[in-house]
Short mmCIF file of C-alpha atoms and ligand atoms in Angstrom, two decimals:
data_model
loop_
_atom_site.label_atom_id
_atom_site.label_comp_id
_atom_site.label_asym_id
_atom_site.label_seq_id
_atom_site.Cartn_x
_atom_site.Cartn_y
_atom_site.Cartn_z
CA UNK A 12 0.40 -30.07 17.17
CA UNK A 13 -1.07 -27.10 13.89
CA UNK A 14 -3.90 -25.73 13.91
CA UNK A 15 -5.42 -28.09 11.46
CA UNK A 16 -4.59 -31.08 13.54
CA UNK A 17 -6.51 -29.66 15.85
CA UNK A 18 -9.73 -28.80 13.83
CA UNK A 19 -10.04 -32.39 12.77
CA UNK A 20 -9.84 -33.01 16.44
CA UNK A 21 -12.69 -30.34 16.58
CA UNK A 22 -14.51 -32.45 13.90
CA UNK A 23 -14.53 -36.01 15.82
CA UNK A 24 -15.05 -34.65 19.28
CA UNK A 25 -18.39 -33.21 17.77
CA UNK A 26 -19.17 -36.99 17.06
CA UNK A 27 -17.37 -38.55 20.78
CA UNK A 28 -14.99 -40.14 18.61
CA UNK A 29 -11.50 -38.42 20.49
CA UNK A 30 -10.55 -39.78 23.41
CA UNK A 31 -10.17 -38.18 27.06
CA UNK A 32 -6.95 -37.27 27.03
CA UNK A 33 -7.16 -36.29 23.71
CA UNK A 34 -10.17 -34.08 24.28
CA UNK A 35 -8.22 -32.57 27.20
CA UNK A 36 -5.95 -31.27 24.72
CA UNK A 37 -8.49 -29.79 22.91
CA UNK A 38 -10.29 -28.44 25.01
CA UNK A 39 -7.16 -26.68 26.76
CA UNK A 40 -5.73 -25.15 23.49
CA UNK A 41 -8.99 -23.95 22.27
CA UNK A 42 -8.62 -21.83 26.26
CA UNK A 43 -6.16 -19.93 23.87
CA UNK A 44 -6.64 -19.48 21.40
CA UNK A 45 -9.14 -17.77 19.94
CA UNK A 46 -9.35 -18.55 15.81
CA UNK A 47 -9.78 -21.80 17.47
CA UNK A 48 -12.53 -20.98 19.11
CA UNK A 49 -14.87 -18.89 17.66
CA UNK A 50 -14.51 -22.22 14.88
CA UNK A 51 -15.95 -24.26 17.73
CA UNK A 52 -18.52 -22.79 19.12
CA UNK A 53 -19.63 -21.86 15.48
CA UNK A 54 -19.38 -25.66 14.73
CA UNK A 55 -21.30 -26.46 18.03
CA UNK A 56 -23.82 -24.42 17.41
CA UNK A 57 -24.49 -26.46 14.48
CA UNK A 58 -24.20 -29.27 15.67
CA UNK A 59 -26.78 -28.21 18.21
CA UNK A 60 -29.26 -27.65 16.30
CA UNK A 61 -28.54 -30.67 13.83
CA UNK A 62 -29.54 -32.95 16.89
CA UNK A 63 -32.69 -30.67 17.83
CA UNK A 64 -33.38 -32.70 14.63
CA UNK A 65 -32.19 -36.01 14.79
CA UNK A 66 -35.07 -37.15 11.91
CA UNK A 67 -34.37 -34.45 9.38
CA UNK A 68 -30.62 -34.86 6.54
CA UNK A 69 -28.92 -32.38 6.40
CA UNK A 70 -29.23 -29.65 4.19
CA UNK A 71 -28.79 -29.82 1.22
CA UNK A 72 -25.03 -28.62 0.70
CA UNK A 73 -24.26 -28.16 4.54
CA UNK A 74 -20.78 -31.60 3.85
CA UNK A 75 -19.43 -28.46 1.65
CA UNK A 76 -20.09 -25.71 3.33
CA UNK A 77 -18.75 -26.87 6.72
CA UNK A 78 -15.68 -27.87 4.47
CA UNK A 79 -15.21 -24.77 2.01
CA UNK A 80 -15.62 -23.13 6.09
CA UNK A 81 -12.65 -25.34 6.84
CA UNK A 82 -10.80 -23.87 3.59
CA UNK A 83 -10.79 -20.47 4.59
CA UNK A 84 -9.15 -21.04 7.94
CA UNK A 85 -6.50 -23.13 7.02
CA UNK A 86 -6.09 -19.92 3.90
CA UNK A 87 -6.79 -17.47 7.21
CA UNK A 88 -3.97 -18.02 8.72
CA UNK A 89 -2.02 -18.50 5.63
CA UNK A 90 -3.22 -15.66 4.19
CA UNK A 91 -0.49 -13.36 6.27
CA UNK A 92 2.95 -15.66 5.65
CA UNK A 93 1.45 -14.50 1.78
CA UNK A 94 1.19 -12.17 1.69
CA UNK A 95 4.47 -11.57 3.00
CA UNK A 96 5.82 -13.98 0.92
CA UNK A 97 4.81 -12.71 -2.72
CA UNK A 98 6.20 -8.81 -1.43
CA UNK A 99 9.14 -10.55 -0.66
CA UNK A 100 9.02 -12.54 -4.48
CA UNK A 101 7.90 -9.23 -6.19
CA UNK A 102 10.85 -6.91 -4.80
CA UNK A 103 13.78 -9.70 -5.56
CA UNK A 104 11.73 -10.46 -9.19
CA UNK A 105 11.77 -5.90 -9.39
CA UNK A 106 15.23 -5.40 -7.99
CA UNK A 107 16.35 -8.09 -10.56
CA UNK A 108 14.82 -6.25 -13.12
CA UNK A 109 15.69 -2.75 -12.45
CA UNK A 110 19.17 -4.27 -12.44
CA UNK A 111 19.22 -5.56 -15.08
CA UNK A 112 18.11 -2.77 -17.79
CA UNK A 113 21.10 -0.92 -16.23
CA UNK A 114 23.30 -3.77 -16.61
CA UNK A 115 21.70 -3.75 -20.22
CA UNK A 116 21.91 0.25 -20.48
CA UNK A 117 25.91 0.34 -19.14
CA UNK A 118 26.28 -2.25 -22.11
CA UNK A 119 25.00 -0.58 -24.92
CA UNK A 120 26.86 2.82 -23.19
CA UNK A 121 29.77 0.83 -23.78
CA UNK A 122 29.87 0.12 -26.87
CA UNK A 123 28.50 3.47 -28.70
CA UNK A 124 30.57 5.34 -27.22
CA UNK A 125 30.25 8.28 -29.73
CA UNK A 126 25.93 7.86 -27.48
CA UNK A 127 27.64 8.78 -24.77
CA UNK A 128 29.63 11.37 -26.31
CA UNK A 129 26.68 13.26 -27.28
CA UNK A 130 25.15 13.05 -24.39
CA UNK A 131 28.15 14.23 -22.64
CA UNK A 132 28.43 16.83 -24.95
CA UNK A 133 24.33 17.62 -24.43
CA UNK A 134 24.92 18.31 -20.73
CA UNK A 135 27.85 20.37 -21.15
CA UNK A 136 25.58 22.73 -23.31
CA UNK A 137 22.60 22.57 -21.51
CA UNK A 138 24.88 23.50 -18.25
CA UNK A 139 26.50 26.56 -20.37
CA UNK A 140 22.99 27.60 -21.49
CA UNK A 141 21.74 27.83 -17.88
CA UNK A 142 24.81 28.77 -16.27
CA UNK A 143 24.41 32.41 -19.15
CA UNK A 144 21.10 32.93 -18.10
CA UNK A 145 21.66 33.08 -14.63
CA UNK A 146 24.28 35.54 -15.00
CA UNK A 147 22.36 37.49 -17.94
CA UNK A 148 19.64 37.86 -14.55
CA UNK A 149 22.30 38.62 -11.68
CA UNK A 150 23.43 40.98 -15.04
CA UNK A 151 19.60 43.02 -14.68
CA UNK A 152 19.50 42.72 -10.73
CA UNK A 153 21.76 44.06 -10.36
CA UNK A 154 21.15 47.46 -13.31
CA UNK A 155 18.20 47.40 -11.09
CA UNK A 156 19.47 47.52 -7.82
CA UNK A 157 21.97 50.68 -9.35
CA UNK A 158 19.48 52.51 -11.34
CA UNK A 159 17.64 55.30 -10.66
CA UNK A 160 13.76 53.50 -10.92
CA UNK A 161 15.24 51.04 -8.34
CA UNK A 162 12.06 52.50 -6.03
CA UNK A 163 9.37 52.45 -9.03
CA UNK A 164 10.77 48.83 -9.89
CA UNK A 165 10.71 47.78 -6.08
CA UNK A 166 7.05 49.73 -5.89
CA UNK A 167 6.17 47.54 -8.34
CA UNK A 168 7.09 44.40 -7.19
CA UNK A 169 5.31 44.75 -4.35
CA UNK A 170 2.03 45.74 -6.30
CA UNK A 171 1.74 42.50 -7.49
CA UNK A 172 2.63 40.84 -4.87
CA UNK A 173 0.13 42.37 -3.30
CA UNK A 174 -2.96 41.75 -6.20
CA UNK A 175 -1.16 38.09 -6.63
CA UNK A 176 -1.83 38.05 -2.55
CA UNK A 177 -5.29 39.25 -2.97
CA UNK A 178 -6.69 37.20 -6.20
CA UNK A 179 -5.30 34.35 -3.94
CA UNK A 180 -8.33 35.20 -1.68
CA UNK A 181 -10.85 35.51 -4.11
CA UNK A 182 -9.82 32.69 -5.93
CA UNK A 183 -10.29 30.42 -1.51
CA UNK A 184 -13.91 32.79 -1.29
CA UNK A 185 -15.41 31.33 -4.00
CA UNK A 186 -13.93 27.87 -3.39
CA UNK A 187 -14.47 27.42 0.59
CA UNK A 188 -14.14 23.99 -0.56
CA UNK A 189 -10.46 24.28 -1.38
CA UNK A 190 -8.25 24.66 1.47
CA UNK A 191 -4.71 23.91 0.37
CA UNK A 192 -2.73 25.54 -2.53
CA UNK A 193 -4.53 29.08 -4.01
CA UNK A 194 -1.63 29.97 -5.30
CA UNK A 195 -1.41 27.12 -8.05
CA UNK A 196 -5.22 27.96 -8.76
CA UNK A 197 -3.19 31.60 -10.49
CA UNK A 198 -1.90 29.47 -12.34
CA UNK A 199 -4.49 28.63 -15.89
ZN1 ZN B 336 -5.91 -22.93 16.65
#
């Protein structure tokens, strides 16, 4: 018995069309299943109201409303499983797409070796340039540290540091709402 079956039985129960045995089974499920119980309570209230005014016909669209509720009930049950399925599906599709484009890229590079060579050359040039820059900076630093100007340089750096901290405070003071990354705002 699925929840949908019990939902059908609820409808039959309201019309007194269940055997005592079926009725007992339904009651047992209702005591265990909160969502079915909520639906049952809702339907019973509607049924009571309908019986209280026997001469009055069901309001227009009542059947459609009940049917819509049934459908919504089922959709809610399937929603979680459906979401998981969609997530797994899209993960598989995107992974496949990524692998395919990666393979296509490798295949294309294999058929265009000159591009690969150009890339390698560019990479080597870039690495050489960066290492030269680092070397130059290291030499400059060593020179400064060795020179008689060292105390002056350190004082200058300390002054800049204090200025930066003060500036950060000024910025924060003017923007009480900003509580993070004052240093970032130093960049114009
Ligand atoms: Zn149920």
